[in-house]
mmCIF file of C-alpha atoms and ligand atoms in Angstrom:
data_model
loop_
_atom_site.group_PDB
_atom_site.id
_atom_site.type_symbol
_atom_site.label_atom_id
_atom_site.label_comp_id
_atom_site.label_asym_id
_atom_site.label_seq_id
_atom_site.Cartn_x
_atom_site.Cartn_y
_atom_site.Cartn_z
ATOM 1 C CA MET A 1 -38.551 -16.861 3.048
ATOM 2 C CA ASP A 2 -38.530 -19.657 0.508
ATOM 3 C CA THR A 3 -34.887 -20.313 -0.292
ATOM 4 C CA THR A 4 -35.736 -23.120 -2.725
ATOM 5 C CA ALA A 5 -37.904 -20.888 -4.902
ATOM 6 C CA ARG A 6 -35.305 -18.112 -4.925
ATOM 7 C CA ARG A 7 -32.599 -20.621 -5.880
ATOM 8 C CA GLU A 8 -34.646 -21.956 -8.812
ATOM 9 C CA GLN A 9 -35.392 -18.467 -10.059
ATOM 10 C CA TRP A 10 -31.752 -17.312 -9.941
ATOM 11 C CA LEU A 11 -30.429 -20.464 -11.602
ATOM 12 C CA ARG A 12 -32.986 -19.974 -14.411
ATOM 13 C CA GLU A 13 -31.791 -16.410 -14.871
ATOM 14 C CA VAL A 14 -28.159 -17.524 -15.069
ATOM 15 C CA ALA A 15 -29.018 -20.133 -17.671
ATOM 16 C CA ALA A 16 -30.948 -17.521 -19.659
ATOM 17 C CA ALA A 17 -28.165 -14.885 -19.749
ATOM 18 C CA ALA A 18 -27.716 -14.033 -23.429
ATOM 19 C CA ASP A 19 -24.016 -13.211 -23.460
ATOM 20 C CA ALA A 20 -20.942 -12.562 -21.270
ATOM 21 C CA ALA A 21 -21.909 -8.914 -20.665
ATOM 22 C CA ALA A 22 -25.432 -9.846 -19.516
ATOM 23 C CA LEU A 23 -23.914 -12.504 -17.258
ATOM 24 C CA ALA A 24 -21.536 -9.977 -15.690
ATOM 25 C CA ALA A 25 -24.466 -7.595 -15.015
ATOM 26 C CA LEU A 26 -26.451 -10.436 -13.460
ATOM 27 C CA GLU A 27 -23.487 -11.377 -11.271
ATOM 28 C CA THR A 28 -23.320 -7.840 -9.891
ATOM 29 C CA ARG A 29 -27.093 -7.848 -9.288
ATOM 30 C CA LEU A 30 -26.915 -11.117 -7.361
ATOM 31 C CA LEU A 31 -23.508 -11.138 -5.693
ATOM 32 C CA GLY A 32 -22.427 -7.486 -5.584
ATOM 33 C CA PRO A 33 -22.147 -5.797 -2.156
ATOM 34 C CA LYS A 34 -25.901 -5.103 -2.124
ATOM 35 C CA GLY A 35 -26.767 -8.133 -4.297
ATOM 36 C CA GLU A 36 -29.922 -10.165 -3.877
ATOM 37 C CA VAL A 37 -28.108 -13.333 -2.845
ATOM 38 C CA GLN A 38 -26.061 -11.400 -0.295
ATOM 39 C CA GLU A 39 -29.286 -9.883 1.089
ATOM 40 C CA LEU A 40 -30.747 -13.360 1.450
ATOM 41 C CA VAL A 41 -27.694 -14.555 3.409
ATOM 42 C CA ARG A 42 -27.759 -11.439 5.585
ATOM 43 C CA SER A 43 -31.500 -11.743 6.321
ATOM 44 C CA VAL A 44 -30.708 -14.555 8.767
ATOM 45 C CA THR A 45 -30.204 -11.945 11.471
ATOM 46 C CA SER A 46 -33.881 -10.900 11.308
ATOM 47 C CA LEU A 47 -35.147 -14.403 12.178
ATOM 48 C CA PRO A 48 -35.909 -15.850 15.623
ATOM 49 C CA LYS A 49 -32.871 -17.537 17.131
ATOM 50 C CA GLU A 50 -34.134 -21.127 16.757
ATOM 51 C CA GLU A 51 -34.732 -20.713 12.988
ATOM 52 C CA ARG A 52 -31.326 -19.227 12.241
ATOM 53 C CA PRO A 53 -29.109 -22.350 11.910
ATOM 54 C CA ALA A 54 -31.329 -24.096 9.343
ATOM 55 C CA PHE A 55 -31.956 -20.928 7.364
ATOM 56 C CA GLY A 56 -28.283 -19.915 7.415
ATOM 57 C CA LYS A 57 -27.257 -23.294 6.062
ATOM 58 C CA ALA A 58 -29.869 -23.185 3.287
ATOM 59 C CA ALA A 59 -29.010 -19.610 2.296
ATOM 60 C CA ASN A 60 -25.272 -20.365 2.100
ATOM 61 C CA GLY A 61 -26.062 -23.424 -0.022
ATOM 62 C CA VAL A 62 -28.033 -21.212 -2.424
ATOM 63 C CA LYS A 63 -25.097 -18.798 -2.642
ATOM 64 C CA LEU A 64 -22.669 -21.603 -3.487
ATOM 65 C CA ASP A 65 -25.024 -22.971 -6.166
ATOM 66 C CA VAL A 66 -25.459 -19.552 -7.773
ATOM 67 C CA GLU A 67 -21.671 -18.966 -7.778
ATOM 68 C CA ALA A 68 -21.060 -22.364 -9.378
ATOM 69 C CA ALA A 69 -23.734 -21.763 -12.032
ATOM 70 C CA LEU A 70 -22.238 -18.352 -12.883
ATOM 71 C CA GLN A 71 -18.782 -19.846 -13.216
ATOM 72 C CA GLN A 72 -20.021 -22.636 -15.476
ATOM 73 C CA ARG A 73 -21.910 -20.190 -17.716
ATOM 74 C CA ARG A 74 -18.817 -17.919 -17.903
ATOM 75 C CA GLU A 75 -16.738 -20.831 -19.145
ATOM 76 C CA GLN A 76 -19.396 -21.677 -21.752
ATOM 77 C CA PHE A 77 -19.257 -18.133 -23.112
ATOM 78 C CA ALA A 78 -15.418 -18.193 -23.181
ATOM 79 C CA GLN A 79 -15.451 -21.447 -25.144
ATOM 80 C CA GLN A 80 -18.059 -20.141 -27.555
ATOM 81 C CA ALA A 81 -15.962 -17.007 -28.132
ATOM 82 C CA LEU A 82 -12.843 -19.072 -28.846
ATOM 83 C CA ALA A 83 -14.747 -21.395 -31.202
ATOM 84 C CA ALA A 84 -16.146 -18.366 -33.074
ATOM 85 C CA GLU A 85 -12.667 -16.864 -33.420
ATOM 86 C CA LEU A 86 -11.252 -20.131 -34.761
ATOM 87 C CA ALA A 87 -14.188 -20.566 -37.165
ATOM 88 C CA ALA A 88 -13.683 -17.038 -38.522
ATOM 89 C CA GLY A 89 -10.204 -18.129 -39.551
ATOM 90 C CA ASP A 90 -8.443 -14.995 -38.286
ATOM 91 C CA PHE A 91 -6.742 -16.785 -35.396
ATOM 92 C CA ASP A 92 -3.287 -18.113 -36.190
ATOM 93 C CA PRO A 93 -2.158 -20.530 -33.478
ATOM 94 C CA THR A 94 1.424 -20.440 -34.832
ATOM 95 C CA GLU A 95 1.797 -16.692 -34.110
ATOM 96 C CA PRO A 96 3.835 -15.959 -30.981
ATOM 97 C CA GLY A 97 1.648 -14.881 -28.086
ATOM 98 C CA PRO A 98 1.655 -11.326 -26.780
ATOM 99 C CA ARG A 99 4.994 -10.578 -25.102
ATOM 100 C CA PRO A 100 4.725 -10.163 -21.350
ATOM 101 C CA ALA A 101 5.733 -6.676 -20.296
ATOM 102 C CA ARG A 102 9.299 -6.602 -19.002
ATOM 103 C CA GLY A 103 10.440 -4.415 -16.157
ATOM 104 C CA THR A 104 13.206 -1.856 -16.476
ATOM 105 C CA LEU A 105 16.162 -1.478 -14.193
ATOM 106 C CA HIS A 106 16.106 1.525 -11.926
ATOM 107 C CA PRO A 107 18.637 4.103 -13.219
ATOM 108 C CA ILE A 108 20.536 3.956 -9.928
ATOM 109 C CA THR A 109 20.853 0.173 -10.305
ATOM 110 C CA LEU A 110 21.997 0.613 -13.912
ATOM 111 C CA VAL A 111 24.772 3.022 -13.005
ATOM 112 C CA GLN A 112 25.710 1.074 -9.887
ATOM 113 C CA ASN A 113 26.056 -2.120 -11.979
ATOM 114 C CA GLU A 114 28.308 -0.315 -14.465
ATOM 115 C CA LEU A 115 30.481 1.052 -11.673
ATOM 116 C CA VAL A 116 30.727 -2.330 -9.993
ATOM 117 C CA ASP A 117 31.761 -3.908 -13.331
ATOM 118 C CA LEU A 118 34.355 -1.199 -13.869
ATOM 119 C CA PHE A 119 35.871 -1.365 -10.395
ATOM 120 C CA THR A 120 35.911 -5.159 -10.223
ATOM 121 C CA SER A 121 37.741 -5.141 -13.575
ATOM 122 C CA MET A 122 40.359 -2.947 -11.849
ATOM 123 C CA GLY A 123 40.747 -5.488 -9.035
ATOM 124 C CA PHE A 124 38.370 -3.997 -6.448
ATOM 125 C CA GLN A 125 36.232 -6.257 -4.275
ATOM 126 C CA TRP A 126 32.592 -5.556 -3.418
ATOM 127 C CA GLU A 127 32.066 -5.123 0.340
ATOM 128 C CA ASP A 128 28.806 -4.710 2.154
ATOM 129 C CA GLY A 129 27.885 -3.237 5.523
ATOM 130 C CA PRO A 130 24.776 -2.807 7.658
ATOM 131 C CA GLU A 131 22.341 0.048 7.141
ATOM 132 C CA VAL A 132 21.667 0.101 10.885
ATOM 133 C CA GLU A 133 25.095 1.123 12.129
ATOM 134 C CA SER A 134 26.732 1.784 15.463
ATOM 135 C CA GLU A 135 27.862 5.235 16.522
ATOM 136 C CA TYR A 136 31.381 3.799 16.731
ATOM 137 C CA PHE A 137 31.695 2.767 13.053
ATOM 138 C CA ASN A 138 29.695 5.681 11.652
ATOM 139 C CA PHE A 139 31.567 8.379 13.613
ATOM 140 C CA ASP A 140 34.188 7.447 16.257
ATOM 141 C CA ALA A 141 36.254 5.044 14.157
ATOM 142 C CA LEU A 142 36.279 7.666 11.392
ATOM 143 C CA ASN A 143 37.831 10.305 13.599
ATOM 144 C CA ILE A 144 34.609 12.327 13.663
ATOM 145 C CA PRO A 145 34.637 14.107 17.017
ATOM 146 C CA GLY A 146 31.768 13.935 19.514
ATOM 147 C CA ASP A 147 30.840 17.570 18.940
ATOM 148 C CA HIS A 148 30.859 17.350 15.116
ATOM 149 C CA PRO A 149 27.644 18.866 13.670
ATOM 150 C CA ALA A 150 27.024 15.714 11.556
ATOM 151 C CA ARG A 151 26.170 13.838 14.747
ATOM 152 C CA GLU A 152 23.281 16.106 15.570
ATOM 153 C CA SER A 153 19.803 14.759 15.249
ATOM 154 C CA GLN A 154 18.913 17.186 12.478
ATOM 155 C CA ASP A 155 21.429 15.314 10.284
ATOM 156 C CA THR A 156 21.264 11.777 11.697
ATOM 157 C CA PHE A 157 18.383 9.379 12.252
ATOM 158 C CA TRP A 158 19.202 8.019 15.699
ATOM 159 C CA LEU A 159 17.522 4.786 16.813
ATOM 160 C CA GLU A 160 16.035 3.981 20.205
ATOM 161 C CA PRO A 161 18.979 3.118 22.463
ATOM 162 C CA HIS A 162 19.192 -0.471 23.765
ATOM 163 C CA PRO A 163 20.771 -0.921 27.195
ATOM 164 C CA GLY A 164 24.332 -2.199 26.837
ATOM 165 C CA LEU A 165 24.414 -1.907 23.042
ATOM 166 C CA GLY A 166 25.544 1.711 22.720
ATOM 167 C CA ARG A 167 23.867 4.138 20.364
ATOM 168 C CA ASN A 168 22.737 2.988 16.926
ATOM 169 C CA LEU A 169 21.666 4.987 13.892
ATOM 170 C CA LEU A 170 20.794 4.699 10.222
ATOM 171 C CA ARG A 171 24.173 5.078 8.554
ATOM 172 C CA THR A 172 24.702 8.547 7.153
ATOM 173 C CA HIS A 173 27.335 7.423 4.636
ATOM 174 C CA THR A 174 29.075 4.262 3.393
ATOM 175 C CA SER A 175 32.388 5.234 5.025
ATOM 176 C CA PRO A 176 31.799 3.067 8.171
ATOM 177 C CA VAL A 177 32.480 0.041 5.956
ATOM 178 C CA GLN A 178 36.098 1.274 5.586
ATOM 179 C CA VAL A 179 37.018 0.398 9.173
ATOM 180 C CA ARG A 180 34.696 -2.644 9.237
ATOM 181 C CA THR A 181 36.545 -4.097 6.232
ATOM 182 C CA MET A 182 40.046 -3.288 7.495
ATOM 183 C CA GLN A 183 39.264 -4.774 10.916
ATOM 184 C CA ARG A 184 37.773 -7.941 9.435
ATOM 185 C CA LEU A 185 40.746 -8.533 7.152
ATOM 186 C CA THR A 186 43.505 -7.690 9.627
ATOM 187 C CA ARG A 187 41.789 -9.761 12.338
ATOM 188 C CA HIS A 188 42.171 -12.773 10.041
ATOM 189 C CA GLY A 189 45.812 -11.994 9.314
ATOM 190 C CA PHE A 190 45.334 -10.373 5.869
ATOM 191 C CA HIS A 191 47.335 -7.274 5.092
ATOM 192 C CA PRO A 192 47.240 -4.675 2.329
ATOM 193 C CA PRO A 193 47.037 -4.340 -0.646
ATOM 194 C CA LEU A 194 43.371 -3.787 -0.194
ATOM 195 C CA LYS A 195 40.949 -2.445 -2.820
ATOM 196 C CA VAL A 196 37.257 -2.353 -2.046
ATOM 197 C CA ILE A 197 34.083 -0.651 -3.183
ATOM 198 C CA VAL A 198 30.945 -0.373 -1.087
ATOM 199 C CA PRO A 199 27.744 0.528 -2.892
ATOM 200 C CA GLY A 200 24.917 1.154 -0.453
ATOM 201 C CA ARG A 201 21.969 3.065 0.872
ATOM 202 C CA CYS A 202 22.429 5.956 3.289
ATOM 203 C CA PHE A 203 20.038 8.070 5.308
ATOM 204 C CA ARG A 204 20.083 11.645 6.515
ATOM 205 C CA SER A 205 17.520 13.692 8.299
ATOM 206 C CA GLU A 206 17.498 16.322 5.551
ATOM 207 C CA THR A 207 14.915 18.655 4.143
ATOM 208 C CA VAL A 208 14.148 17.123 0.766
ATOM 209 C CA ASP A 209 14.702 19.381 -2.246
ATOM 210 C CA LYS A 210 15.895 19.128 -5.870
ATOM 211 C CA THR A 211 19.307 17.806 -4.850
ATOM 212 C CA HIS A 212 18.748 16.252 -1.410
ATOM 213 C CA GLU A 213 16.870 13.150 -0.325
ATOM 214 C CA HIS A 214 16.517 11.591 3.118
ATOM 215 C CA THR A 215 17.446 8.230 1.555
ATOM 216 C CA PHE A 216 20.124 8.091 -1.095
ATOM 217 C CA TYR A 217 22.911 5.909 -2.474
ATOM 218 C CA GLN A 218 26.645 6.237 -2.254
ATOM 219 C CA MET A 219 29.545 4.193 -3.487
ATOM 220 C CA GLU A 220 32.534 4.182 -1.233
ATOM 221 C CA GLY A 221 35.992 3.241 -2.472
ATOM 222 C CA LEU A 222 39.048 2.384 -0.398
ATOM 223 C CA VAL A 223 42.551 1.514 -1.535
ATOM 224 C CA VAL A 224 45.356 0.745 0.926
ATOM 225 C CA ASP A 225 48.857 -0.310 -0.089
ATOM 226 C CA ARG A 226 52.459 0.763 0.187
ATOM 227 C CA ASP A 227 53.174 4.161 -1.456
ATOM 228 C CA VAL A 228 49.607 4.975 -2.464
ATOM 229 C CA SER A 229 49.534 8.641 -3.472
ATOM 230 C CA THR A 230 47.188 11.404 -4.566
ATOM 231 C CA ALA A 231 48.255 10.670 -8.158
ATOM 232 C CA ASN A 232 46.744 7.166 -7.831
ATOM 233 C CA LEU A 233 43.562 8.696 -6.465
ATOM 234 C CA ILE A 234 43.238 11.159 -9.359
ATOM 235 C CA HIS A 235 43.950 8.506 -11.977
ATOM 236 C CA THR A 236 41.304 6.145 -10.527
ATOM 237 C CA MET A 237 38.708 8.900 -10.286
ATOM 238 C CA LYS A 238 39.344 10.123 -13.837
ATOM 239 C CA THR A 239 38.993 6.593 -15.212
ATOM 240 C CA CYS A 240 35.787 6.080 -13.294
ATOM 241 C CA LEU A 241 34.211 9.354 -14.431
ATOM 242 C CA ARG A 242 35.265 8.848 -18.059
ATOM 243 C CA VAL A 243 33.491 5.490 -18.162
ATOM 244 C CA ILE A 244 30.407 6.519 -16.287
ATOM 245 C CA LEU A 245 29.841 9.861 -18.022
ATOM 246 C CA GLU A 246 30.780 8.303 -21.367
ATOM 247 C CA ARG A 247 33.216 11.074 -22.294
ATOM 248 C CA ASP A 248 36.683 12.328 -21.476
ATOM 249 C CA VAL A 249 36.493 14.587 -18.495
ATOM 250 C CA GLN A 250 38.636 17.299 -17.079
ATOM 251 C CA VAL A 251 38.804 17.267 -13.289
ATOM 252 C CA ARG A 252 40.080 19.627 -10.622
ATOM 253 C CA LEU A 253 40.781 19.066 -6.958
ATOM 254 C CA ARG A 254 39.865 21.559 -4.288
ATOM 255 C CA PRO A 255 40.628 21.176 -0.612
ATOM 256 C CA GLY A 256 37.712 19.622 1.270
ATOM 257 C CA PHE A 257 37.431 18.786 4.940
ATOM 258 C CA PHE A 258 36.411 15.329 6.140
ATOM 259 C CA PRO A 259 37.858 14.186 9.490
ATOM 260 C CA PHE A 260 38.678 10.720 8.106
ATOM 261 C CA VAL A 261 40.968 11.892 5.295
ATOM 262 C CA GLU A 262 44.067 14.062 5.294
ATOM 263 C CA PRO A 263 44.408 15.819 2.929
ATOM 264 C CA GLY A 264 40.755 15.810 1.865
ATOM 265 C CA PHE A 265 39.470 16.987 -1.501
ATOM 266 C CA GLU A 266 36.356 17.864 -3.398
ATOM 267 C CA LEU A 267 36.797 16.602 -6.920
ATOM 268 C CA ASP A 268 34.963 18.660 -9.528
ATOM 269 C CA VAL A 269 34.311 17.670 -13.104
ATOM 270 C CA ASN A 270 34.241 20.069 -16.008
ATOM 271 C CA CYS A 271 30.513 20.619 -16.647
ATOM 272 C CA PRO A 272 29.483 18.087 -19.316
ATOM 273 C CA PHE A 273 26.382 20.141 -20.200
ATOM 274 C CA CYS A 274 28.154 23.341 -21.282
ATOM 275 C CA GLY A 275 31.771 22.164 -21.677
ATOM 276 C CA GLY A 276 32.835 24.562 -18.912
ATOM 277 C CA LYS A 277 31.344 27.757 -20.366
ATOM 278 C CA GLY A 278 28.782 28.092 -17.580
ATOM 279 C CA CYS A 279 25.120 27.041 -17.554
ATOM 280 C CA PRO A 280 22.241 26.680 -15.058
ATOM 281 C CA VAL A 281 23.275 23.095 -14.186
ATOM 282 C CA CYS A 282 26.748 24.127 -13.030
ATOM 283 C CA LYS A 283 25.390 27.411 -11.670
ATOM 284 C CA GLN A 284 27.512 29.277 -14.247
ATOM 285 C CA SER A 285 30.756 28.070 -12.652
ATOM 286 C CA GLY A 286 31.748 25.608 -15.390
ATOM 287 C CA TRP A 287 32.406 22.907 -12.776
ATOM 288 C CA ILE A 288 30.258 20.338 -10.993
ATOM 289 C CA GLU A 289 31.172 19.030 -7.576
ATOM 290 C CA ILE A 290 30.918 15.293 -7.823
ATOM 291 C CA LEU A 291 33.290 13.357 -5.630
ATOM 292 C CA PRO A 292 34.529 13.958 -2.112
ATOM 293 C CA CYS A 293 37.726 12.015 -1.543
ATOM 294 C CA GLY A 294 41.152 12.093 0.093
ATOM 295 C CA MET A 295 44.070 10.225 1.601
ATOM 296 C CA VAL A 296 42.979 7.970 4.470
ATOM 297 C CA HIS A 297 43.720 9.553 7.859
ATOM 298 C CA PRO A 298 46.370 7.657 9.930
ATOM 299 C CA HIS A 299 43.853 7.412 12.801
ATOM 300 C CA VAL A 300 41.429 5.503 10.558
ATOM 301 C CA LEU A 301 44.150 3.110 9.325
ATOM 302 C CA ARG A 302 45.204 2.459 12.920
ATOM 303 C CA GLU A 303 41.590 1.850 13.925
ATOM 304 C CA GLY A 304 41.423 -0.732 11.131
ATOM 305 C CA GLY A 305 44.546 -2.499 12.421
ATOM 306 C CA ILE A 306 46.885 -1.150 9.724
ATOM 307 C CA ASP A 307 50.194 0.591 10.474
ATOM 308 C CA PRO A 308 50.125 4.083 8.867
ATOM 309 C CA GLU A 309 53.933 4.185 8.966
ATOM 310 C CA VAL A 310 53.987 1.318 6.463
ATOM 311 C CA HIS A 311 50.826 1.734 4.423
ATOM 312 C CA THR A 312 48.897 4.644 2.976
ATOM 313 C CA GLY A 313 45.553 4.764 1.239
ATOM 314 C CA PHE A 314 42.944 6.817 -0.529
ATOM 315 C CA ALA A 315 39.169 6.797 -0.200
ATOM 316 C CA PHE A 316 36.245 8.355 -2.016
ATOM 317 C CA GLY A 317 32.488 8.534 -1.481
ATOM 318 C CA MET A 318 30.492 9.063 -4.618
ATOM 319 C CA GLY A 319 26.837 10.153 -4.446
ATOM 320 C CA LEU A 320 25.235 7.778 -6.941
ATOM 321 C CA GLN A 321 22.143 9.901 -7.576
ATOM 322 C CA ARG A 322 24.404 12.824 -8.448
ATOM 323 C CA VAL A 323 26.232 10.711 -11.034
ATOM 324 C CA VAL A 324 22.985 9.363 -12.507
ATOM 325 C CA MET A 325 21.577 12.898 -12.756
ATOM 326 C CA LEU A 326 24.642 14.036 -14.701
ATOM 327 C CA ARG A 327 24.628 10.979 -16.913
ATOM 328 C CA TYR A 328 20.967 11.225 -17.940
ATOM 329 C CA GLY A 329 20.393 14.965 -17.550
ATOM 330 C CA ILE A 330 17.881 14.562 -14.678
ATOM 331 C CA ASP A 331 17.374 17.807 -12.799
ATOM 332 C CA ASP A 332 15.375 16.694 -9.737
ATOM 333 C CA ILE A 333 16.535 13.989 -7.327
ATOM 334 C CA ARG A 334 12.954 13.369 -6.142
ATOM 335 C CA GLN A 335 12.214 11.608 -9.446
ATOM 336 C CA PHE A 336 14.192 8.563 -8.290
ATOM 337 C CA MET A 337 11.842 7.552 -5.507
ATOM 338 C CA GLY A 338 8.704 9.281 -6.786
ATOM 339 C CA GLY A 339 7.286 5.996 -8.069
ATOM 340 C CA ASP A 340 6.256 7.530 -11.432
ATOM 341 C CA LEU A 341 6.340 4.631 -13.902
ATOM 342 C CA ARG A 342 6.607 6.999 -16.876
ATOM 343 C CA PHE A 343 9.970 8.136 -15.510
ATOM 344 C CA LEU A 344 11.184 4.598 -14.795
ATOM 345 C CA ARG A 345 10.091 3.154 -18.149
ATOM 346 C CA GLN A 346 12.506 5.434 -20.010
ATOM 347 C CA PHE A 347 15.418 3.253 -18.930
ATOM 348 C CA PRO A 348 16.516 0.059 -20.681
ATOM 349 C CA GLU A 349 14.572 -3.149 -20.144
ATOM 350 C CA VAL A 350 15.938 -5.952 -18.028
ATOM 351 C CA THR A 351 17.700 -8.309 -20.392
ATOM 352 C CA ARG A 352 19.081 -10.907 -18.038
HETATM 353 C C1 LIG B 1 30.481 11.855 2.716
HETATM 354 O O1 LIG B 1 29.409 11.259 2.951
HETATM 355 C C2 LIG B 1 31.824 11.192 2.903
HETATM 356 N N1 LIG B 1 31.643 9.953 3.608
HETATM 357 C C3 LIG B 1 32.467 10.983 1.547
HETATM 358 C C4 LIG B 1 33.927 10.639 1.613
HETATM 359 C C5 LIG B 1 34.308 9.298 1.564
HETATM 360 C C6 LIG B 1 34.877 11.643 1.694
HETATM 361 C C7 LIG B 1 35.655 8.979 1.614
HETATM 362 C C8 LIG B 1 36.232 11.322 1.713
HETATM 363 C C9 LIG B 1 36.597 9.997 1.678
HETATM 364 P P1 LIG B 1 29.308 13.980 1.757
HETATM 365 O O2 LIG B 1 28.479 14.283 2.955
HETATM 366 O O3 LIG B 1 29.801 15.151 0.985
HETATM 367 O O4 LIG B 1 30.555 13.076 2.142
HETATM 368 O O5 LIG B 1 28.431 13.052 0.767
HETATM 369 C C10 LIG B 1 29.007 12.460 -0.348
HETATM 370 C C11 LIG B 1 28.074 12.549 -1.533
HETATM 371 O O6 LIG B 1 26.831 11.926 -1.206
HETATM 372 C C12 LIG B 1 27.703 13.985 -1.920
HETATM 373 O O7 LIG B 1 28.642 14.515 -2.821
HETATM 374 C C13 LIG B 1 26.363 13.799 -2.581
HETATM 375 O O8 LIG B 1 26.534 13.442 -3.947
HETATM 376 C C14 LIG B 1 25.788 12.618 -1.839
HETATM 377 N N2 LIG B 1 24.818 13.074 -0.842
HETATM 378 C C15 LIG B 1 25.047 13.542 0.398
HETATM 379 N N3 LIG B 1 23.906 13.875 1.012
HETATM 380 C C16 LIG B 1 22.915 13.610 0.136
HETATM 381 C C17 LIG B 1 21.484 13.732 0.153
HETATM 382 N N4 LIG B 1 20.826 14.181 1.224
HETATM 383 N N5 LIG B 1 20.787 13.357 -0.933
HETATM 384 C C18 LIG B 1 21.441 12.880 -2.020
HETATM 385 N N6 LIG B 1 22.768 12.729 -2.111
HETATM 386 C C19 LIG B 1 23.509 13.093 -1.053
#
């Protein structure tokens, strides 16, 4: 097969292409998956062994020459197009260029940022903890007994055990950071007052539906000091909800059981959609359950190195998706991780 003749022919065709569209069609014909140049390169396999090296080298050389010629012709067309636009006088080089599309913040990030700003303005510190957690911090240190249903594998993603390292899991809530923080501070000689928030990702082996995800976000809060009372807890929660829901809210406390608080509460907010009259969102009850919370259990304080005879504390664990859904009127939690850009683009653009 005469590679020189083929090369000459293809280079002539490139030079003769009338415009950018014809050039693009020619490129596909020559270099597309079944293109003529590709066929030439592949035909090496049909030759006797001794002829292959020389032919392969020549065929690859032809391919490189054709690619270079196409590139050069493409640039010529681009320059001609620009020159024509300038000559027509409808190109104003002083006009700002098209604005690059900006991303938007995810609604969970937006609300989390607002909450972090609010709590840090009230003197809270941001704490972090690992998403891969030990059984000790996730359950034992929080007074959650060995036979508690939350430990079962239908609720918890357990990890492969490593000899000598105990059992690990994907944390099911942000509460393990309570004892982590208390231990870290008391180990270094710090003592209450202590005010921390812990925004973070949690995982549960749940059946996904309108209100449940396997991966979701919580924000934990922990305050420990002398004489901390339920009144402090209610005041902090009301302030937080007023800011985040952008309206004054009425709240009510109901008893709620969590082994790491005593007493424990479910804090409900007066339904912001119907003002408490009853609607589908609040399931006609007039109230929406939003915030589990309570007074820190003495066992948990002790585990953190703090004397419960001297100090008391409150803690809360807010489901961030739940708050975002209330704030923006979103009725399906699966929207958050669905990856639908039309949903995400509704939220404000990144400005900083
Ligand atoms: C807890 O996780 C406790 N650690 C909260 C707590 C902290 C109580 C401190 C007392 C003191 P609960 O399992 O109810 O509690 O979850 C808290 C919130 O996380 C729920 O109200 C809900 O908004 C959110 N949440 C829980 N599971 C899911 C899920 N599968 N998908 C989305 N959000 C969830």
